[in-house]
Amino acid sequence: AQSVAQPEDQVNVAEGNPLTVKCTYSVSGNPYLFWYVQYPNRGLQFLLKYITGDNLVKGSYGFEAEFNKSQTSFHLKKPSALVSDSALYFCAVRDGWGGGFKTIFGAGTRLFVKA
Amino acid sequence: DADVTQTPRNRITKTGKRIMLECSQTKGHDRMYWYRQDPGLGLRLIYYSFDVKDINKGEISDGYSVSRQAQAKFSLSLESAIPNQTALYFCATSDSKGTTNYGYTFGSGTRLTVV
């Protein structure tokens, strides 16, 4: 069965510093991996995805994520954090084997960026 | 107008009452989903529908039912609400044709409180 883990409930970083939000996954086939962001009182917004190709994928708002097959990880990164990046971040995985559709979401990591 | 619209945005209801949450979309997507979000648990899938004639249970369907009235409309009902159904509910859509990013488009959510 597929699963996704976000080991940190909360990440704190100072504005201007690099940030990393961690995600590990487990699937039986080829993983489709996603990051979503949720701002207060809003729905989840798509940030970026990895389906195939380059291991480093770039997404919205200057975020990027690195797919590491050997470590089954898909960590979200940004070189320089902004206060406005403070939000709840969800990693999600879909099993691409056989055209699987079901997307599993992690529990979420709350990012606080301090000015 | 939002691509995925959920109504109501907030609702307080009493234990034992029947309540319906509605979702409509203008994305033209064929697949629709209902998730609930609880703190520390991420998003859990309640029901999903691949087209108007297709309804499937998710991981936590007990106590819920759904209706896909049209490709653009997918409603969630709580037949007899109980307090542990207090949560934030999200509707989401996706496109099976692979012409988009394989990700989901989410509504803004319905905050339901059962007292």
PDB file of C-alpha atoms in Angstrom:
ATOM      1  CA  ALA A   1       0.000   0.000   0.000  1.00  0.00           C
ATOM      2  CA  GLN A   2       1.147   3.475  -0.691  1.00  0.00           C
ATOM      3  CA  SER A   3       1.949   5.896   2.102  1.00  0.00           C
ATOM      4  CA  VAL A   4       3.540   9.254   2.668  1.00  0.00           C
ATOM      5  CA  ALA A   5       5.219  10.646   5.769  1.00  0.00           C
ATOM      6  CA  GLN A   6       6.041  14.188   6.773  1.00  0.00           C
ATOM      7  CA  PRO A   7       8.252  13.728   9.825  1.00  0.00           C
ATOM      8  CA  GLU A   8       8.044  17.317  11.061  1.00  0.00           C
ATOM      9  CA  ASP A   9       4.860  18.829  12.408  1.00  0.00           C
ATOM     10  CA  GLN A  10       6.404  22.269  12.241  1.00  0.00           C
ATOM     11  CA  VAL A  11       9.398  23.947  10.655  1.00  0.00           C
ATOM     12  CA  ASN A  12      10.682  27.323  11.809  1.00  0.00           C
ATOM     13  CA  VAL A  13      13.007  29.413   9.687  1.00  0.00           C
ATOM     14  CA  ALA A  14      14.136  33.022   9.587  1.00  0.00           C
ATOM     15  CA  GLU A  15      13.238  35.158   6.607  1.00  0.00           C
ATOM     16  CA  GLY A  16      15.976  35.059   3.991  1.00  0.00           C
ATOM     17  CA  ASN A  17      17.258  31.659   5.096  1.00  0.00           C
ATOM     18  CA  PRO A  18      16.829  28.501   3.043  1.00  0.00           C
ATOM     19  CA  LEU A  19      13.997  26.195   4.000  1.00  0.00           C
ATOM     20  CA  THR A  20      13.412  22.480   3.653  1.00  0.00           C
ATOM     21  CA  VAL A  21      10.188  20.589   4.358  1.00  0.00           C
ATOM     22  CA  LYS A  22      10.719  16.851   4.381  1.00  0.00           C
ATOM     23  CA  CYS A  23       8.645  14.106   2.787  1.00  0.00           C
ATOM     24  CA  THR A  24       9.204  10.383   2.345  1.00  0.00           C
ATOM     25  CA  TYR A  25       6.937   7.995   0.511  1.00  0.00           C
ATOM     26  CA  SER A  26       6.217   4.369  -0.223  1.00  0.00           C
ATOM     27  CA  VAL A  27       4.563   3.017  -3.379  1.00  0.00           C
ATOM     28  CA  SER A  28       4.711  -0.263  -5.227  1.00  0.00           C
ATOM     29  CA  GLY A  29       5.099   1.259  -8.665  1.00  0.00           C
ATOM     30  CA  ASN A  30       6.404   4.504 -10.064  1.00  0.00           C
ATOM     31  CA  PRO A  31       5.554   7.428  -7.810  1.00  0.00           C
ATOM     32  CA  TYR A  32       3.757  10.538  -8.856  1.00  0.00           C
ATOM     33  CA  LEU A  33       4.662  13.082  -6.190  1.00  0.00           C
ATOM     34  CA  PHE A  34       3.085  16.410  -5.351  1.00  0.00           C
ATOM     35  CA  TRP A  35       3.357  19.320  -2.973  1.00  0.00           C
ATOM     36  CA  TYR A  36       0.401  21.453  -2.014  1.00  0.00           C
ATOM     37  CA  VAL A  37       0.178  24.555   0.163  1.00  0.00           C
ATOM     38  CA  GLN A  38      -2.732  25.626   2.325  1.00  0.00           C
ATOM     39  CA  TYR A  39      -3.129  29.179   3.544  1.00  0.00           C
ATOM     40  CA  PRO A  40      -5.533  29.979   6.402  1.00  0.00           C
ATOM     41  CA  ASN A  41      -9.183  29.552   5.483  1.00  0.00           C
ATOM     42  CA  ARG A  42      -8.291  28.398   2.005  1.00  0.00           C
ATOM     43  CA  GLY A  43      -8.240  25.145   0.106  1.00  0.00           C
ATOM     44  CA  LEU A  44      -5.056  23.398  -0.921  1.00  0.00           C
ATOM     45  CA  GLN A  45      -3.179  24.862  -3.843  1.00  0.00           C
ATOM     46  CA  PHE A  46      -0.954  22.859  -6.149  1.00  0.00           C
ATOM     47  CA  LEU A  47       2.735  23.837  -5.894  1.00  0.00           C
ATOM     48  CA  LEU A  48       4.647  21.338  -7.987  1.00  0.00           C
ATOM     49  CA  LYS A  49       4.832  17.731  -9.130  1.00  0.00           C
ATOM     50  CA  TYR A  50       7.261  15.019 -10.101  1.00  0.00           C
ATOM     51  CA  ILE A  51       6.082  12.489 -12.663  1.00  0.00           C
ATOM     52  CA  THR A  52       9.229  11.658 -14.587  1.00  0.00           C
ATOM     53  CA  GLY A  53      12.368  13.332 -15.872  1.00  0.00           C
ATOM     54  CA  ASP A  54      14.730  15.609 -13.964  1.00  0.00           C
ATOM     55  CA  ASN A  55      14.938  14.882 -10.274  1.00  0.00           C
ATOM     56  CA  LEU A  56      14.815  18.580  -9.415  1.00  0.00           C
ATOM     57  CA  VAL A  57      11.445  20.086 -10.191  1.00  0.00           C
ATOM     58  CA  LYS A  58      10.530  23.739  -9.935  1.00  0.00           C
ATOM     59  CA  GLY A  59       7.135  25.040  -8.988  1.00  0.00           C
ATOM     60  CA  SER A  60       5.186  28.085  -7.958  1.00  0.00           C
ATOM     61  CA  TYR A  61       6.424  30.898  -5.701  1.00  0.00           C
ATOM     62  CA  GLY A  62      10.092  29.930  -6.064  1.00  0.00           C
ATOM     63  CA  PHE A  63       9.689  26.492  -4.517  1.00  0.00           C
ATOM     64  CA  GLU A  64      11.461  23.420  -5.792  1.00  0.00           C
ATOM     65  CA  ALA A  65      11.622  19.786  -4.771  1.00  0.00           C
ATOM     66  CA  GLU A  66      14.139  17.043  -5.263  1.00  0.00           C
ATOM     67  CA  PHE A  67      13.112  13.495  -6.032  1.00  0.00           C
ATOM     68  CA  ASN A  68      15.487  10.939  -4.547  1.00  0.00           C
ATOM     69  CA  LYS A  69      14.553   7.418  -5.572  1.00  0.00           C
ATOM     70  CA  SER A  70      17.083   5.612  -3.398  1.00  0.00           C
ATOM     71  CA  GLN A  71      15.943   7.453  -0.281  1.00  0.00           C
ATOM     72  CA  THR A  72      12.274   7.507  -1.385  1.00  0.00           C
ATOM     73  CA  SER A  73      12.150  11.189  -0.547  1.00  0.00           C
ATOM     74  CA  PHE A  74      10.696  14.297  -2.127  1.00  0.00           C
ATOM     75  CA  HIS A  75      11.761  17.225   0.022  1.00  0.00           C
ATOM     76  CA  LEU A  76      10.426  20.706  -0.649  1.00  0.00           C
ATOM     77  CA  LYS A  77      12.971  23.506  -0.722  1.00  0.00           C
ATOM     78  CA  LYS A  78      13.305  27.215  -1.216  1.00  0.00           C
ATOM     79  CA  PRO A  79      16.611  29.119  -1.269  1.00  0.00           C
ATOM     80  CA  SER A  80      15.324  32.190   0.571  1.00  0.00           C
ATOM     81  CA  ALA A  81      12.200  32.065   2.729  1.00  0.00           C
ATOM     82  CA  LEU A  82       9.620  34.834   2.889  1.00  0.00           C
ATOM     83  CA  VAL A  83       7.261  35.625   5.738  1.00  0.00           C
ATOM     84  CA  SER A  84       4.433  35.098   3.252  1.00  0.00           C
ATOM     85  CA  ASP A  85       5.548  31.468   2.823  1.00  0.00           C
ATOM     86  CA  SER A  86       4.150  30.717   6.275  1.00  0.00           C
ATOM     87  CA  ALA A  87       1.449  28.126   5.677  1.00  0.00           C
ATOM     88  CA  LEU A  88       0.614  24.434   5.944  1.00  0.00           C
ATOM     89  CA  TYR A  89       2.359  22.223   3.398  1.00  0.00           C
ATOM     90  CA  PHE A  90       1.191  18.812   2.266  1.00  0.00           C
ATOM     91  CA  CYS A  91       3.140  16.181   0.412  1.00  0.00           C
ATOM     92  CA  ALA A  92       1.101  13.713  -1.625  1.00  0.00           C
ATOM     93  CA  VAL A  93       1.846  10.547  -3.557  1.00  0.00           C
ATOM     94  CA  ARG A  94      -0.008   8.682  -6.244  1.00  0.00           C
ATOM     95  CA  ASP A  95       0.957   5.212  -7.376  1.00  0.00           C
ATOM     96  CA  GLY A  96       1.574   5.430 -11.100  1.00  0.00           C
ATOM     97  CA  TRP A  97       1.585   1.656 -11.510  1.00  0.00           C
ATOM     98  CA  GLY A  98      -1.161   0.567 -13.849  1.00  0.00           C
ATOM     99  CA  GLY A  99      -2.513   4.057 -14.067  1.00  0.00           C
ATOM    100  CA  GLY A 100      -3.450   4.159 -10.419  1.00  0.00           C
ATOM    101  CA  PHE A 101      -5.412   7.177  -9.423  1.00  0.00           C
ATOM    102  CA  LYS A 102      -5.557   7.248  -5.651  1.00  0.00           C
ATOM    103  CA  THR A 103      -3.633  10.124  -4.108  1.00  0.00           C
ATOM    104  CA  ILE A 104      -2.545   9.854  -0.492  1.00  0.00           C
ATOM    105  CA  PHE A 105      -1.752  12.986   1.498  1.00  0.00           C
ATOM    106  CA  GLY A 106       0.681  13.397   4.346  1.00  0.00           C
ATOM    107  CA  ALA A 107      -0.382  14.873   7.668  1.00  0.00           C
ATOM    108  CA  GLY A 108       1.048  18.264   6.776  1.00  0.00           C
ATOM    109  CA  THR A 109       3.935  20.405   8.014  1.00  0.00           C
ATOM    110  CA  ARG A 110       3.341  23.888   9.307  1.00  0.00           C
ATOM    111  CA  LEU A 111       5.998  26.344   8.173  1.00  0.00           C
ATOM    112  CA  PHE A 112       6.650  29.475  10.212  1.00  0.00           C
ATOM    113  CA  VAL A 113       8.893  32.106   8.685  1.00  0.00           C
ATOM    114  CA  LYS A 114       9.969  34.748  11.153  1.00  0.00           C
ATOM    115  CA  ALA A 115      10.839  38.254  10.037  1.00  0.00           C
TER     116      ALA A 115
ATOM    117  CA  ASP B   1     -15.430  32.907  -9.857  1.00  0.00           C
ATOM    118  CA  ALA B   2     -13.654  30.002  -8.227  1.00  0.00           C
ATOM    119  CA  ASP B   3     -13.013  26.881 -10.293  1.00  0.00           C
ATOM    120  CA  VAL B   4     -14.335  24.665  -7.488  1.00  0.00           C
ATOM    121  CA  THR B   5     -17.063  26.132  -5.310  1.00  0.00           C
ATOM    122  CA  GLN B   6     -18.201  24.658  -2.030  1.00  0.00           C
ATOM    123  CA  THR B   7     -21.296  25.650  -0.112  1.00  0.00           C
ATOM    124  CA  PRO B   8     -21.789  26.442   2.676  1.00  0.00           C
ATOM    125  CA  ARG B   9     -18.431  27.792   3.869  1.00  0.00           C
ATOM    126  CA  ASN B  10     -19.336  27.259   7.493  1.00  0.00           C
ATOM    127  CA  ARG B  11     -22.088  25.268   9.155  1.00  0.00           C
ATOM    128  CA  ILE B  12     -23.052  24.430  12.687  1.00  0.00           C
ATOM    129  CA  THR B  13     -25.545  21.630  13.091  1.00  0.00           C
ATOM    130  CA  LYS B  14     -26.965  19.514  15.870  1.00  0.00           C
ATOM    131  CA  THR B  15     -26.303  15.850  16.502  1.00  0.00           C
ATOM    132  CA  GLY B  16     -28.680  13.659  14.557  1.00  0.00           C
ATOM    133  CA  LYS B  17     -29.471  16.184  11.863  1.00  0.00           C
ATOM    134  CA  ARG B  18     -29.051  15.440   8.172  1.00  0.00           C
ATOM    135  CA  ILE B  19     -26.813  17.859   6.358  1.00  0.00           C
ATOM    136  CA  MET B  20     -25.662  18.240   2.764  1.00  0.00           C
ATOM    137  CA  LEU B  21     -22.469  19.849   1.553  1.00  0.00           C
ATOM    138  CA  GLU B  22     -22.392  20.881  -2.068  1.00  0.00           C
ATOM    139  CA  CYS B  23     -19.620  21.159  -4.593  1.00  0.00           C
ATOM    140  CA  SER B  24     -19.675  22.486  -8.140  1.00  0.00           C
ATOM    141  CA  GLN B  25     -16.843  22.950 -10.602  1.00  0.00           C
ATOM    142  CA  THR B  26     -16.175  24.804 -13.819  1.00  0.00           C
ATOM    143  CA  LYS B  27     -12.924  22.992 -14.649  1.00  0.00           C
ATOM    144  CA  GLY B  28     -14.594  20.462 -16.910  1.00  0.00           C
ATOM    145  CA  HIS B  29     -12.869  17.696 -14.943  1.00  0.00           C
ATOM    146  CA  ASP B  30     -14.464  14.272 -14.888  1.00  0.00           C
ATOM    147  CA  ARG B  31     -13.225  13.122 -11.478  1.00  0.00           C
ATOM    148  CA  MET B  32     -14.420  14.529  -8.184  1.00  0.00           C
ATOM    149  CA  TYR B  33     -13.504  13.757  -4.597  1.00  0.00           C
ATOM    150  CA  TRP B  34     -14.549  14.515  -1.047  1.00  0.00           C
ATOM    151  CA  TYR B  35     -11.918  14.710   1.686  1.00  0.00           C
ATOM    152  CA  ARG B  36     -12.032  15.640   5.321  1.00  0.00           C
ATOM    153  CA  GLN B  37      -9.184  17.348   7.098  1.00  0.00           C
ATOM    154  CA  ASP B  38      -8.474  16.876  10.771  1.00  0.00           C
ATOM    155  CA  PRO B  39      -5.501  18.398  12.616  1.00  0.00           C
ATOM    156  CA  GLY B  40      -2.498  16.064  12.534  1.00  0.00           C
ATOM    157  CA  LEU B  41      -4.224  13.578  10.234  1.00  0.00           C
ATOM    158  CA  GLY B  42      -3.945  15.330   6.914  1.00  0.00           C
ATOM    159  CA  LEU B  43      -6.626  14.691   4.330  1.00  0.00           C
ATOM    160  CA  ARG B  44      -8.607  11.479   4.287  1.00  0.00           C
ATOM    161  CA  LEU B  45     -10.680  10.369   1.326  1.00  0.00           C
ATOM    162  CA  ILE B  46     -14.405   9.915   1.962  1.00  0.00           C
ATOM    163  CA  TYR B  47     -15.842   9.231  -1.505  1.00  0.00           C
ATOM    164  CA  TYR B  48     -14.778   9.672  -5.087  1.00  0.00           C
ATOM    165  CA  SER B  49     -16.461   9.637  -8.468  1.00  0.00           C
ATOM    166  CA  PHE B  50     -14.889   9.113 -11.874  1.00  0.00           C
ATOM    167  CA  ASP B  51     -17.992  10.125 -13.787  1.00  0.00           C
ATOM    168  CA  VAL B  52     -21.696  10.647 -13.277  1.00  0.00           C
ATOM    169  CA  LYS B  53     -22.457   6.928 -13.076  1.00  0.00           C
ATOM    170  CA  ASP B  54     -19.479   6.026 -10.950  1.00  0.00           C
ATOM    171  CA  ILE B  55     -19.370   6.351  -7.148  1.00  0.00           C
ATOM    172  CA  ASN B  56     -16.765   4.739  -4.930  1.00  0.00           C
ATOM    173  CA  LYS B  57     -16.082   4.603  -1.221  1.00  0.00           C
ATOM    174  CA  GLY B  58     -12.887   6.009   0.163  1.00  0.00           C
ATOM    175  CA  GLU B  59     -11.136   5.105   3.374  1.00  0.00           C
ATOM    176  CA  ILE B  60     -13.655   6.711   5.764  1.00  0.00           C
ATOM    177  CA  SER B  61     -17.063   6.482   4.077  1.00  0.00           C
ATOM    178  CA  ASP B  62     -19.103   5.268   7.086  1.00  0.00           C
ATOM    179  CA  GLY B  63     -21.736   7.817   8.056  1.00  0.00           C
ATOM    180  CA  TYR B  64     -21.519   9.619   4.715  1.00  0.00           C
ATOM    181  CA  SER B  65     -23.211   9.354   1.340  1.00  0.00           C
ATOM    182  CA  VAL B  66     -22.722  11.178  -1.935  1.00  0.00           C
ATOM    183  CA  SER B  67     -24.565  12.063  -5.097  1.00  0.00           C
ATOM    184  CA  ARG B  68     -23.081  13.007  -8.461  1.00  0.00           C
ATOM    185  CA  GLN B  69     -25.926  14.994  -9.960  1.00  0.00           C
ATOM    186  CA  ALA B  70     -23.996  16.059 -13.041  1.00  0.00           C
ATOM    187  CA  GLN B  71     -20.399  16.069 -14.180  1.00  0.00           C
ATOM    188  CA  ALA B  72     -19.987  19.434 -12.492  1.00  0.00           C
ATOM    189  CA  LYS B  73     -21.785  18.681  -9.220  1.00  0.00           C
ATOM    190  CA  PHE B  74     -20.900  16.336  -6.382  1.00  0.00           C
ATOM    191  CA  SER B  75     -22.652  16.581  -3.029  1.00  0.00           C
ATOM    192  CA  LEU B  76     -21.788  14.980   0.295  1.00  0.00           C
ATOM    193  CA  SER B  77     -24.437  14.102   2.879  1.00  0.00           C
ATOM    194  CA  LEU B  78     -24.192  13.259   6.520  1.00  0.00           C
ATOM    195  CA  GLU B  79     -27.292  11.217   7.188  1.00  0.00           C
ATOM    196  CA  SER B  80     -27.253  11.664  10.955  1.00  0.00           C
ATOM    197  CA  ALA B  81     -24.480  13.979  12.053  1.00  0.00           C
ATOM    198  CA  ILE B  82     -22.351  13.145  15.078  1.00  0.00           C
ATOM    199  CA  PRO B  83     -19.771  15.291  16.887  1.00  0.00           C
ATOM    200  CA  ASN B  84     -16.744  13.374  15.577  1.00  0.00           C
ATOM    201  CA  GLN B  85     -17.740  14.450  12.090  1.00  0.00           C
ATOM    202  CA  THR B  86     -16.714  17.959  13.052  1.00  0.00           C
ATOM    203  CA  ALA B  87     -13.991  18.748  10.531  1.00  0.00           C
ATOM    204  CA  LEU B  88     -12.985  20.754   7.508  1.00  0.00           C
ATOM    205  CA  TYR B  89     -14.356  19.187   4.336  1.00  0.00           C
ATOM    206  CA  PHE B  90     -12.814  19.650   0.915  1.00  0.00           C
ATOM    207  CA  CYS B  91     -14.070  18.889  -2.533  1.00  0.00           C
ATOM    208  CA  ALA B  92     -11.441  18.320  -5.223  1.00  0.00           C
ATOM    209  CA  THR B  93     -11.401  17.623  -8.936  1.00  0.00           C
ATOM    210  CA  SER B  94      -8.969  16.073 -11.374  1.00  0.00           C
ATOM    211  CA  ASP B  95      -8.764  15.284 -15.048  1.00  0.00           C
ATOM    212  CA  SER B  96      -8.325  11.678 -16.143  1.00  0.00           C
ATOM    213  CA  LYS B  97      -7.212  12.637 -19.624  1.00  0.00           C
ATOM    214  CA  GLY B  98      -3.707  13.518 -18.552  1.00  0.00           C
ATOM    215  CA  THR B  99      -3.897  16.889 -20.232  1.00  0.00           C
ATOM    216  CA  THR B 100      -3.316  18.738 -16.993  1.00  0.00           C
ATOM    217  CA  ASN B 101      -0.766  18.350 -14.283  1.00  0.00           C
ATOM    218  CA  TYR B 102      -2.175  15.206 -12.660  1.00  0.00           C
ATOM    219  CA  GLY B 103      -2.794  17.281  -9.569  1.00  0.00           C
ATOM    220  CA  TYR B 104      -6.036  18.178  -7.884  1.00  0.00           C
ATOM    221  CA  THR B 105      -7.956  21.440  -7.818  1.00  0.00           C
ATOM    222  CA  PHE B 106      -9.481  22.052  -4.413  1.00  0.00           C
ATOM    223  CA  GLY B 107     -12.418  24.079  -3.234  1.00  0.00           C
ATOM    224  CA  SER B 108     -12.031  26.479  -0.310  1.00  0.00           C
ATOM    225  CA  GLY B 109     -13.567  24.035   2.118  1.00  0.00           C
ATOM    226  CA  THR B 110     -16.596  23.757   4.371  1.00  0.00           C
ATOM    227  CA  ARG B 111     -16.018  24.006   8.105  1.00  0.00           C
ATOM    228  CA  LEU B 112     -18.614  21.791   9.755  1.00  0.00           C
ATOM    229  CA  THR B 113     -19.272  21.757  13.472  1.00  0.00           C
ATOM    230  CA  VAL B 114     -21.618  19.184  14.986  1.00  0.00           C
ATOM    231  CA  VAL B 115     -22.805  20.074  18.476  1.00  0.00           C
TER     232      VAL B 115
END
